CSV table of C-alpha atoms and ligand atoms in Angstrom, one decimal:
chain,number,residue,atom,x,y,z
P,1,MET,CA,-86.8,46.4,83.6
P,2,SER,CA,-88.5,48.4,86.3
P,3,ASN,CA,-92.3,47.9,86.7
P,4,ALA,CA,-92.9,51.5,87.7
P,5,ARG,CA,-92.4,53.2,84.3
P,6,ASP,CA,-95.2,55.5,83.2
P,7,ARG,CA,-97.7,53.8,81.0
P,8,VAL,CA,-98.7,55.1,77.6
P,9,VAL,CA,-101.7,53.4,75.9
P,10,ILE,CA,-101.5,53.4,72.1
P,11,LYS,CA,-104.4,52.4,69.9
P,12,LEU,CA,-103.0,51.3,66.3
P,13,SER,CA,-105.5,51.6,63.6
P,14,GLY,CA,-106.6,48.4,62.1
P,15,SER,CA,-105.5,49.8,58.7
P,16,LEU,CA,-101.9,48.9,59.6
P,17,PHE,CA,-102.6,45.2,59.8
P,18,ASP,CA,-103.5,44.7,56.0
P,19,LEU,CA,-102.3,41.2,55.5
P,20,ASP,CA,-100.7,42.0,52.0
P,21,SER,CA,-98.2,44.2,53.6
P,22,ILE,CA,-98.2,43.5,57.3
P,23,VAL,CA,-94.7,42.3,57.9
P,24,ASP,CA,-93.2,45.5,56.3
P,25,THR,CA,-95.8,47.8,58.0
P,26,ILE,CA,-95.5,46.6,61.6
P,27,THR,CA,-91.7,46.0,61.9
P,28,PRO,CA,-91.0,49.6,62.3
P,29,TYR,CA,-93.7,50.0,64.9
P,30,ALA,CA,-92.2,47.1,66.8
P,31,SER,CA,-88.7,48.6,66.6
P,32,MET,CA,-90.1,51.9,67.9
P,33,LEU,CA,-91.9,50.3,70.7
P,34,ARG,CA,-88.9,48.2,71.8
P,35,GLU,CA,-86.9,51.4,71.9
P,36,MET,CA,-89.4,53.5,73.7
P,37,SER,CA,-90.0,50.8,76.2
P,38,SER,CA,-86.8,51.7,77.9
P,39,ILE,CA,-88.5,55.1,79.1
P,40,MET,CA,-92.1,54.1,79.4
P,41,GLN,CA,-94.5,51.0,79.2
P,42,PRO,CA,-96.2,50.6,76.1
P,43,ILE,CA,-99.8,49.2,76.3
P,44,ILE,CA,-101.0,48.7,72.7
P,45,ILE,CA,-104.5,47.9,71.3
P,46,ALA,CA,-104.5,46.5,67.8
P,47,GLY,CA,-107.6,47.5,65.5
P,48,GLY,CA,-109.4,44.9,63.4
P,49,GLY,CA,-109.1,46.6,60.1
P,50,ASP,CA,-110.3,45.5,56.7
P,51,GLU,CA,-110.0,41.9,57.5
P,52,ALA,CA,-112.3,42.3,60.4
P,53,ARG,CA,-114.8,44.1,58.1
P,54,ARG,CA,-114.6,41.4,55.5
P,55,TYR,CA,-115.2,38.6,58.0
P,56,ILE,CA,-118.1,40.6,59.6
P,57,ASP,CA,-119.7,41.2,56.2
P,58,ALA,CA,-119.6,37.6,55.3
P,59,ALA,CA,-120.9,36.4,58.6
P,60,ARG,CA,-123.7,39.1,58.4
P,61,ALA,CA,-124.8,37.9,55.0
P,62,LEU,CA,-124.9,34.3,56.5
P,63,GLY,CA,-127.3,35.6,59.1
P,64,ALA,CA,-125.1,36.0,62.2
P,65,ASP,CA,-126.4,38.5,64.9
P,66,GLU,CA,-124.7,41.7,65.8
P,67,SER,CA,-123.0,40.7,69.0
P,68,SER,CA,-121.6,37.6,67.3
P,69,LEU,CA,-120.3,39.9,64.4
P,70,ASP,CA,-118.5,42.0,67.1
P,71,GLU,CA,-116.9,38.8,68.6
P,72,ILE,CA,-115.6,38.1,65.1
P,73,GLY,CA,-114.1,41.7,64.9
P,74,ILE,CA,-112.6,41.0,68.3
P,75,GLU,CA,-111.0,37.7,67.3
P,76,ILE,CA,-109.4,39.4,64.2
P,77,SER,CA,-108.0,42.2,66.3
P,78,ARG,CA,-106.6,39.6,68.6
P,79,LEU,CA,-104.9,38.0,65.7
P,80,ASN,CA,-103.6,41.3,64.8
P,81,ALA,CA,-102.2,41.8,68.2
P,82,THR,CA,-100.7,38.3,68.2
P,83,LEU,CA,-98.7,39.4,65.0
P,84,LEU,CA,-97.5,42.5,66.7
P,85,VAL,CA,-96.3,40.4,69.8
P,86,TYR,CA,-94.1,38.3,67.6
P,87,ALA,CA,-92.8,41.4,65.8
P,88,ILE,CA,-91.9,42.9,69.1
P,89,GLY,CA,-90.4,39.8,70.3
P,90,LEU,CA,-91.1,37.5,73.4
P,91,ASP,CA,-88.2,39.0,75.4
P,92,LEU,CA,-90.0,42.2,75.8
P,93,ALA,CA,-93.6,41.6,74.9
P,94,TYR,CA,-96.1,40.1,77.3
P,95,PRO,CA,-96.8,36.6,75.6
P,96,SER,CA,-100.6,36.3,75.7
P,97,ILE,CA,-103.3,38.6,74.5
P,98,PRO,CA,-105.4,39.9,77.4
P,99,ARG,CA,-109.2,39.1,77.0
P,100,ASN,CA,-110.6,41.5,79.7
P,101,LEU,CA,-109.6,44.6,81.8
P,102,GLU,CA,-108.5,42.2,84.7
P,103,GLU,CA,-106.2,40.4,82.4
P,104,VAL,CA,-104.9,43.9,81.0
P,105,SER,CA,-104.0,44.8,84.7
P,106,ILE,CA,-102.2,41.5,85.3
P,107,ALA,CA,-100.3,41.7,82.1
P,108,SER,CA,-99.3,45.4,82.7
P,109,ALA,CA,-98.1,44.6,86.2
P,110,THR,CA,-95.3,42.6,84.7
P,111,GLY,CA,-93.8,45.8,83.2
P,112,ARG,CA,-93.7,44.2,79.7
P,113,ILE,CA,-95.0,45.6,76.5
P,114,VAL,CA,-98.7,44.5,76.5
P,115,VAL,CA,-100.6,44.1,73.3
P,116,ALA,CA,-104.4,43.7,73.3
P,117,GLY,CA,-107.1,43.6,70.7
P,118,GLY,CA,-110.8,44.2,71.4
P,119,LEU,CA,-112.4,43.1,74.7
P,120,HIS,CA,-116.2,43.3,74.9
P,121,PRO,CA,-118.9,43.2,72.1
P,122,GLY,CA,-120.8,46.5,71.5
P,123,GLN,CA,-117.6,48.7,71.6
P,124,SER,CA,-115.1,50.1,69.2
P,125,THR,CA,-111.4,49.6,69.7
P,126,ASN,CA,-111.2,53.4,70.5
P,127,ALA,CA,-113.7,53.0,73.5
P,128,THR,CA,-111.9,49.9,74.6
P,129,SER,CA,-108.5,51.7,74.4
P,130,ALA,CA,-110.0,54.6,76.6
P,131,LEU,CA,-111.1,52.0,79.1
P,132,ILE,CA,-107.7,50.3,79.1
P,133,ALA,CA,-105.9,53.8,79.6
P,134,GLU,CA,-108.3,54.4,82.6
P,135,ARG,CA,-107.6,50.9,84.1
P,136,VAL,CA,-103.7,51.1,83.8
P,137,ASN,CA,-103.7,54.8,84.9
P,138,ALA,CA,-102.1,55.8,81.6
P,139,LYS,CA,-100.1,59.0,81.5
P,140,LEU,CA,-100.9,59.4,78.0
P,141,PHE,CA,-103.4,57.9,75.4
P,142,ILE,CA,-102.4,58.1,71.8
P,143,ASN,CA,-104.9,57.1,69.1
P,144,ALA,CA,-102.8,56.4,66.2
P,145,THR,CA,-105.1,56.6,63.0
P,146,ASP,CA,-105.0,57.1,59.2
P,147,VAL,CA,-105.5,60.8,59.2
P,148,GLU,CA,-103.2,63.5,60.8
P,149,GLY,CA,-105.6,64.2,63.7
P,150,ILE,CA,-109.2,65.4,64.2
P,151,TYR,CA,-110.5,67.7,61.4
P,152,THR,CA,-113.4,70.2,61.2
P,153,ALA,CA,-114.9,67.8,58.6
P,154,ASP,CA,-113.7,64.4,57.0
P,155,PRO,CA,-110.5,65.6,55.1
P,156,ARG,CA,-111.0,62.8,52.7
P,157,MET,CA,-114.2,64.3,51.5
P,158,HIS,CA,-114.0,68.1,52.4
P,159,ARG,CA,-111.0,69.9,50.9
P,160,GLU,CA,-111.8,72.9,53.2
P,161,ALA,CA,-111.5,70.7,56.3
P,162,ARG,CA,-109.1,72.1,59.0
P,163,LEU,CA,-106.9,70.2,61.3
P,164,LEU,CA,-107.8,71.0,65.0
P,165,LYS,CA,-104.6,71.3,67.1
P,166,ARG,CA,-106.6,71.3,70.3
P,167,VAL,CA,-110.2,70.4,71.0
P,168,SER,CA,-112.2,69.8,74.2
P,169,THR,CA,-114.1,66.8,75.0
P,170,LYS,CA,-117.1,69.0,75.3
P,171,GLU,CA,-116.7,70.4,71.9
P,172,LEU,CA,-116.2,67.0,70.5
P,173,LEU,CA,-119.2,65.6,72.1
P,174,SER,CA,-121.3,68.3,70.8
P,175,MET,CA,-119.9,67.9,67.3
P,176,LEU,CA,-120.8,64.1,67.6
P,177,GLY,CA,-124.4,65.1,68.7
P,178,ARG,CA,-124.8,67.6,65.8
P,179,GLU,CA,-123.6,64.7,63.4
P,180,ARG,CA,-121.0,67.0,61.9
P,181,PHE,CA,-118.8,64.1,61.5
P,182,ASP,CA,-119.6,61.5,58.9
P,183,ALA,CA,-118.6,57.9,59.3
P,184,GLY,CA,-114.9,57.9,58.7
P,185,THR,CA,-114.2,60.8,61.1
P,186,TYR,CA,-116.8,59.8,63.6
P,187,GLU,CA,-114.8,56.6,64.2
P,188,LEU,CA,-111.7,58.7,65.4
P,189,MET,CA,-113.2,59.1,68.9
P,190,ASP,CA,-116.8,57.9,69.7
P,191,ILE,CA,-118.9,59.0,72.6
P,192,VAL,CA,-118.0,56.0,75.0
P,193,ALA,CA,-114.3,56.9,74.4
P,194,LEU,CA,-114.9,60.6,75.0
P,195,LYS,CA,-116.9,59.9,78.2
P,196,ILE,CA,-114.0,57.7,79.5
P,197,ILE,CA,-111.5,60.3,78.8
P,198,GLU,CA,-113.5,62.9,80.5
P,199,ARG,CA,-114.3,61.2,83.6
P,200,SER,CA,-110.7,60.1,84.3
P,201,LYS,CA,-109.1,63.2,82.8
P,202,ILE,CA,-106.8,61.0,80.5
P,203,PRO,CA,-104.3,63.2,78.5
P,204,THR,CA,-105.2,62.2,74.9
P,205,ARG,CA,-103.8,62.8,71.5
P,206,VAL,CA,-105.0,61.8,68.0
P,207,VAL,CA,-102.2,61.4,65.6
P,208,LYS,CA,-101.3,59.9,62.3
P,209,ALA,CA,-100.1,56.3,62.5
P,210,ASP,CA,-96.5,56.7,61.8
P,211,PRO,CA,-93.7,55.5,64.2
P,212,LYS,CA,-91.8,58.8,64.2
P,213,ILE,CA,-95.0,60.7,65.0
P,214,ILE,CA,-96.1,58.4,67.7
P,215,LYS,CA,-92.6,58.7,69.2
P,216,ASP,CA,-93.0,62.5,69.1
P,217,ALA,CA,-96.2,62.2,71.0
P,218,ILE,CA,-94.6,60.0,73.6
P,219,HIS,CA,-91.9,62.8,74.0
P,220,GLY,CA,-94.7,65.3,74.6
P,221,TYR,CA,-94.3,67.2,71.2
P,222,ASP,CA,-97.4,69.0,70.1
P,223,VAL,CA,-98.3,66.5,67.0
P,224,GLY,CA,-101.8,65.7,65.7
P,225,THR,CA,-104.7,66.9,67.8
P,226,GLU,CA,-104.5,67.2,71.6
P,227,ILE,CA,-107.9,66.4,73.3
P,228,VAL,CA,-108.5,68.4,76.4
P,229,VAL,CA,-110.9,67.7,79.1
P,230,GLY,CA,-113.8,70.1,79.8
P,231,GLU,CA,-115.0,73.3,78.0
J,301,LIG,P1,-112.6,48.5,64.9
J,301,LIG,O1,-113.4,48.8,63.9
J,301,LIG,O2,-112.7,49.3,66.3
J,301,LIG,O3,-111.1,48.4,64.5
J,301,LIG,O4,-112.8,47.0,65.5
J,301,LIG,P2,-110.3,49.3,63.7
J,301,LIG,O5,-110.2,48.5,62.2
J,301,LIG,O6,-109.0,49.7,64.2
J,301,LIG,O7,-111.0,50.6,63.3
J,301,LIG,P3,-110.4,51.9,62.8
J,301,LIG,O8,-110.5,51.6,61.3
J,301,LIG,O9,-109.0,52.0,63.3
J,301,LIG,O10,-111.3,52.9,63.4
J,301,LIG,C1,-113.3,46.0,64.6
J,301,LIG,C2,-114.6,45.4,65.1
J,301,LIG,O11,-114.5,44.6,66.1
J,301,LIG,C3,-115.5,44.7,67.0
J,301,LIG,C4,-116.5,45.8,66.5
J,301,LIG,O12,-117.4,45.0,65.8
J,301,LIG,C5,-115.6,46.6,65.6
J,301,LIG,O13,-116.3,47.2,64.5
J,301,LIG,N1,-115.1,45.1,68.4
J,301,LIG,C6,-113.7,45.6,68.6
J,301,LIG,C7,-115.8,45.0,69.5
J,301,LIG,O14,-117.0,44.7,69.4
J,301,LIG,N2,-115.2,45.3,70.9
J,301,LIG,C8,-114.0,45.8,70.9
J,301,LIG,O15,-113.5,46.1,72.0
J,301,LIG,C9,-113.3,46.0,69.8
């Protein structure tokens, strides 16, 4: 395997790691990543999901401070990442979960499929994924989430919401500023993630978490929402 393949950073929504169905859910992702790794190097970030939220809620009720709660979320996302490493297989996946950007660089230099969880307290996995995409000089950053892409409003609450095929970082930042997104949609891309995408001009797409759609995004098809840098 060559070490010079283009790198594609893929954030996998924490919702895929629901423990009740995790084996059936992540196996097709692992197969797709194995297949795609012959043409590019996947760098994956696993989200924390409901399990993280449940641990965080319990620790908050027990009086833990916010940065400690973030660390719990990070630990759970790392456990999710570990399961994905096993699903991919140790012949192609880097065997340990990087804990900071330097470790991400070291892992990526091997040319293997790298799977990370969260890195630092105070960030979402979306912001962390953008930072990782910046660090590894990704050709593409795919945010695979539980909706089809970025909508004009939260599609789960507003039936008139329209999917945006293309939206600029500037428009998204001003939408976030005007709080036109409520919680669910806001999380698709937060301000930190957008600022990183903007400063390093990272080609970015928000798509539905589905192995086939992610594959289409890797092949350059116009799926989900394309985020363009600038106006
Ligand atoms: P997320 O809420 O970002 O994961 O991380 P998720 O479940 O993938 O989110 P969605 O549903 O796809 O949007 C879980 C928690 O872990 C902490 C935060 O507390 C976050 O809420 N975290 C994660 C960090 O503090 N730093 C990180 O780099 C990542």
